[in-house]
């Protein structure tokens, strides 16, 4: 799984620049807002970003061209000198959404402390989401008692791959859903060897799903 997921994720994230994954601009805005709230820089009930982040956010491209690729890859690893915080017009998002964004929020706080550019910050958020995805999915594949090849295939479908290395919260939700399926089957078919750490891991993934998509997953998890 790791030998397939890691190179595929890297290829996809380089081919698909910031904002092209569905709703990724919205996810970027939410991640930046939550990061600002955690560090106490969110102002006036409005989403607060650094100036360099506003510049990237204002791009809002829907399709890519060579100029956009040049802009992204020229600044892929860079330091920013535009680190003053400013408001945009959108209201701050609810802090309860931290559960679906916490890997990329951690990455954003770290990037801001290091004064990394907005593009570098964006990609660091993607990397943290990706690390979370492959970590959770790796253990899910280990635990599922049968159907490993089927689960492996679903985890690496093109739709899932482009989300696993993105700023979308679907990286967290998909990984948690796969884990709940695997551990649920493990509890049913191998219930004689259940360990306490398995219950904790399952409960953690259930928490992530219920805090983000409770209406969808509550009945299934119950």
Short mmCIF file of C-alpha atoms in Angstrom, two decimals:
data_model
loop_
_atom_site.label_atom_id
_atom_site.label_comp_id
_atom_site.label_asym_id
_atom_site.label_seq_id
_atom_site.Cartn_x
_atom_site.Cartn_y
_atom_site.Cartn_z
CA UNK A 1 0.00 0.00 0.00
CA UNK A 2 2.74 2.47 0.95
CA UNK A 3 4.75 1.67 -2.19
CA UNK A 4 1.71 2.57 -4.32
CA UNK A 5 0.16 5.39 -2.28
CA UNK A 6 3.24 7.55 -1.73
CA UNK A 7 4.36 7.96 -5.38
CA UNK A 8 0.76 8.24 -6.59
CA UNK A 9 0.04 10.96 -4.04
CA UNK A 10 3.14 12.93 -4.99
CA UNK A 11 2.33 12.69 -8.71
CA UNK A 12 -1.27 13.81 -8.20
CA UNK A 13 -0.42 16.76 -5.95
CA UNK A 14 2.16 18.05 -8.44
CA UNK A 15 -0.19 17.63 -11.39
CA UNK A 16 -3.13 19.22 -9.56
CA UNK A 17 -2.06 22.66 -8.23
CA UNK A 18 -3.79 24.57 -5.41
CA UNK A 19 -7.51 25.17 -5.85
CA UNK A 20 -8.19 22.61 -8.56
CA UNK A 21 -9.36 19.82 -6.27
CA UNK A 22 -13.14 20.42 -5.84
CA UNK A 23 -13.92 23.09 -3.20
CA UNK A 24 -10.24 23.39 -2.28
CA UNK A 25 -10.36 27.19 -2.11
CA UNK A 26 -13.11 26.87 0.48
CA UNK A 27 -11.07 24.33 2.43
CA UNK A 28 -8.07 26.63 2.27
CA UNK A 29 -10.14 29.49 3.69
CA UNK A 30 -11.43 27.27 6.50
CA UNK A 31 -7.97 25.95 7.41
CA UNK A 32 -6.53 29.46 7.55
CA UNK A 33 -9.44 30.66 9.69
CA UNK A 34 -9.08 27.81 12.20
CA UNK A 35 -5.32 28.36 12.35
CA UNK A 36 -5.88 32.04 13.08
CA UNK A 37 -8.42 31.22 15.78
CA UNK A 38 -6.02 28.83 17.50
CA UNK A 39 -3.19 31.37 17.50
CA UNK A 40 -5.42 34.30 18.53
CA UNK A 41 -4.96 36.30 15.34
CA UNK A 42 -8.55 36.05 14.05
CA UNK A 43 -10.06 39.55 14.18
CA UNK A 44 -13.52 41.10 14.18
CA UNK A 45 -15.29 37.78 13.63
CA UNK A 46 -13.89 37.70 10.08
CA UNK A 47 -11.51 35.20 8.50
CA UNK A 48 -7.96 36.46 9.00
CA UNK A 49 -5.07 35.58 6.69
CA UNK A 50 -1.55 36.76 6.06
CA UNK A 51 -1.16 39.12 3.12
CA UNK A 52 0.63 36.43 1.08
CA UNK A 53 -2.24 34.02 1.77
CA UNK A 54 -4.79 36.58 0.62
CA UNK A 55 -2.81 37.00 -2.60
CA UNK A 56 -2.97 33.26 -3.27
CA UNK A 57 -6.62 33.00 -2.19
CA UNK A 58 -7.59 35.83 -4.57
CA UNK A 59 -6.27 33.80 -7.50
CA UNK A 60 -9.38 31.55 -7.33
CA UNK A 61 -8.57 29.80 -10.61
CA UNK A 62 -10.97 27.17 -11.90
CA UNK A 63 -8.71 25.79 -14.62
CA UNK A 64 -4.95 25.82 -14.98
CA UNK A 65 -2.62 27.16 -17.61
CA UNK A 66 1.14 27.34 -17.99
CA UNK A 67 1.33 30.74 -16.23
CA UNK A 68 -0.41 29.36 -13.13
CA UNK A 69 1.87 26.32 -13.05
CA UNK A 70 4.90 28.64 -13.34
CA UNK A 71 3.59 30.80 -10.49
CA UNK A 72 3.03 27.78 -8.24
CA UNK A 73 6.26 25.91 -8.91
CA UNK A 74 8.43 29.04 -8.79
CA UNK A 75 7.20 29.64 -5.23
CA UNK A 76 6.78 26.01 -4.17
CA UNK A 77 9.44 26.26 -1.46
CA UNK A 78 9.88 29.86 -0.41
CA UNK A 79 9.82 32.32 2.49
CA UNK A 80 7.31 35.15 2.72
CA UNK A 81 7.92 38.76 3.73
CA UNK A 82 4.16 39.48 3.67
CA UNK A 83 3.26 38.17 7.12
CA UNK A 84 0.90 40.91 8.34
CA UNK A 85 -2.60 39.62 9.14
CA UNK A 86 -5.62 41.12 7.38
CA UNK A 87 -9.36 40.38 7.30
CA UNK A 88 -11.32 39.20 4.31
CA UNK A 89 -15.08 39.64 3.98
CA UNK A 90 -16.07 36.11 5.02
CA UNK A 91 -17.17 35.38 8.58
CA UNK A 92 -15.03 33.10 10.74
CA UNK A 93 -16.03 29.46 10.57
CA UNK A 94 -17.18 27.55 13.64
CA UNK A 95 -14.36 26.11 15.72
CA UNK A 96 -16.21 22.79 15.90
CA UNK A 97 -14.90 22.09 12.38
CA UNK A 98 -11.38 21.67 13.78
CA UNK A 99 -11.86 17.89 13.84
CA UNK A 100 -11.99 17.56 10.07
CA UNK A 101 -9.14 19.97 9.41
CA UNK A 102 -6.72 19.34 12.29
CA UNK A 103 -3.80 17.85 10.24
CA UNK A 104 -3.68 20.80 7.83
CA UNK A 105 -4.34 23.30 10.65
CA UNK A 106 -1.27 22.01 12.51
CA UNK A 107 0.74 22.31 9.30
CA UNK A 108 -0.48 25.88 8.72
CA UNK A 109 0.44 27.01 12.23
CA UNK A 110 3.91 25.51 11.78
CA UNK A 111 4.33 27.16 8.37
CA UNK A 112 3.30 30.55 9.74
CA UNK A 113 5.77 30.26 12.61
CA UNK A 114 8.49 29.61 10.02
CA UNK A 115 7.25 32.49 7.80
CA UNK A 116 6.81 30.15 4.85
CA UNK A 117 5.07 31.50 1.76
CA UNK A 118 1.37 30.88 1.15
CA UNK A 119 2.07 28.28 -1.54
CA UNK A 120 4.54 26.41 0.68
CA UNK A 121 1.99 26.60 3.51
CA UNK A 122 -0.69 25.19 1.19
CA UNK A 123 1.47 22.24 0.19
CA UNK A 124 2.55 21.58 3.77
CA UNK A 125 -1.13 21.34 4.69
CA UNK A 126 -1.60 18.84 1.87
CA UNK A 127 1.37 16.80 3.13
CA UNK A 128 -0.02 16.60 6.67
CA UNK A 129 -3.40 15.47 5.33
CA UNK A 130 -1.62 12.86 3.22
CA UNK A 131 0.41 11.56 6.17
CA UNK A 132 -2.79 11.20 8.19
CA UNK A 133 -4.51 9.38 5.31
CA UNK A 134 -1.79 6.79 4.69
CA UNK A 135 -1.26 6.24 8.44
CA UNK A 136 -4.95 5.52 9.11
CA UNK A 137 -5.43 3.49 5.93
CA UNK A 138 -2.32 1.40 6.60
CA UNK A 139 -3.74 0.21 9.92
CA UNK A 140 -7.19 -0.29 8.37
CA UNK A 141 -5.70 -2.66 5.78
CA UNK A 142 -3.87 -4.52 8.52
CA UNK A 143 -7.03 -5.01 10.58
CA UNK A 144 -9.71 -5.88 8.04
CA UNK A 145 -10.14 -9.67 8.25
CA UNK A 146 -10.95 -10.18 4.56
CA UNK A 147 -11.47 -8.09 1.43
CA UNK A 148 -8.03 -6.50 1.74
CA UNK A 149 -7.53 -6.27 -2.02
CA UNK A 150 -10.94 -4.64 -2.48
CA UNK A 151 -10.26 -2.07 0.25
CA UNK A 152 -6.77 -1.49 -1.14
CA UNK A 153 -8.27 -0.78 -4.58
CA UNK A 154 -10.89 1.63 -3.22
CA UNK A 155 -8.25 3.51 -1.22
CA UNK A 156 -6.28 4.13 -4.40
CA UNK A 157 -9.04 4.93 -6.87
CA UNK A 158 -8.36 8.17 -8.79
CA UNK A 159 -11.14 10.00 -6.90
CA UNK A 160 -9.67 9.05 -3.53
CA UNK A 161 -6.06 9.63 -4.54
CA UNK A 162 -6.61 13.22 -5.65
CA UNK A 163 -8.36 13.92 -2.33
CA UNK A 164 -5.84 12.16 -0.07
CA UNK A 165 -3.09 14.62 -1.03
CA UNK A 166 -5.22 17.77 -1.00
CA UNK A 167 -6.34 20.41 1.47
CA UNK A 168 -9.85 18.93 1.44
CA UNK A 169 -11.28 17.50 4.63
CA UNK A 170 -12.23 14.45 2.55
CA UNK A 171 -8.72 13.13 3.24
CA UNK A 172 -9.64 12.88 6.93
CA UNK A 173 -13.21 11.68 6.37
CA UNK A 174 -12.32 9.01 3.80
CA UNK A 175 -9.50 7.59 5.92
CA UNK A 176 -11.72 7.51 9.01
CA UNK A 177 -14.54 5.82 7.09
CA UNK A 178 -12.19 3.13 5.74
CA UNK A 179 -10.84 2.57 9.24
CA UNK A 180 -14.31 2.25 10.78
CA UNK A 181 -15.29 -0.32 8.14
CA UNK A 182 -12.11 -2.34 8.70
CA UNK A 183 -12.26 -2.24 12.49
CA UNK A 184 -16.00 -2.90 12.53
CA UNK A 185 -15.46 -6.11 10.54
CA UNK A 186 -12.50 -6.97 12.75
CA UNK A 187 -14.64 -6.65 15.90
CA UNK A 188 -17.32 -8.91 14.40
CA UNK A 189 -15.17 -11.65 12.90
CA UNK A 190 -12.11 -11.61 15.19
CA UNK A 191 -13.72 -10.57 18.47
CA UNK A 192 -11.66 -13.04 20.50
CA UNK A 193 -8.45 -11.04 20.00
CA UNK A 194 -9.69 -7.45 20.41
CA UNK A 195 -7.30 -5.23 22.35
CA UNK A 196 -8.03 -2.01 24.18
CA UNK A 197 -5.87 -0.01 21.73
CA UNK A 198 -8.09 -1.27 18.90
CA UNK A 199 -11.16 0.16 20.64
CA UNK A 200 -9.39 3.50 21.20
CA UNK A 201 -8.32 3.71 17.55
CA UNK A 202 -11.83 2.88 16.36
CA UNK A 203 -13.38 5.40 18.77
CA UNK A 204 -11.02 8.10 17.45
CA UNK A 205 -12.11 7.49 13.85
CA UNK A 206 -15.77 7.38 14.90
CA UNK A 207 -15.31 10.77 16.60
CA UNK A 208 -13.90 12.25 13.39
CA UNK A 209 -16.81 10.96 11.35
CA UNK A 210 -19.57 11.94 13.76
CA UNK A 211 -18.25 15.47 14.30
CA UNK A 212 -18.12 16.07 10.55
CA UNK A 213 -20.79 13.92 8.91
CA UNK A 214 -23.04 12.81 11.75
CA UNK A 215 -26.20 12.70 9.66
CA UNK A 216 -24.54 10.38 7.16
CA UNK A 217 -22.63 8.00 9.41
CA UNK A 218 -24.52 7.91 12.73
CA UNK A 219 -26.87 5.05 11.74
CA UNK A 220 -24.12 2.99 10.11
CA UNK A 221 -21.73 3.33 13.03
CA UNK A 222 -24.49 2.54 15.49
#
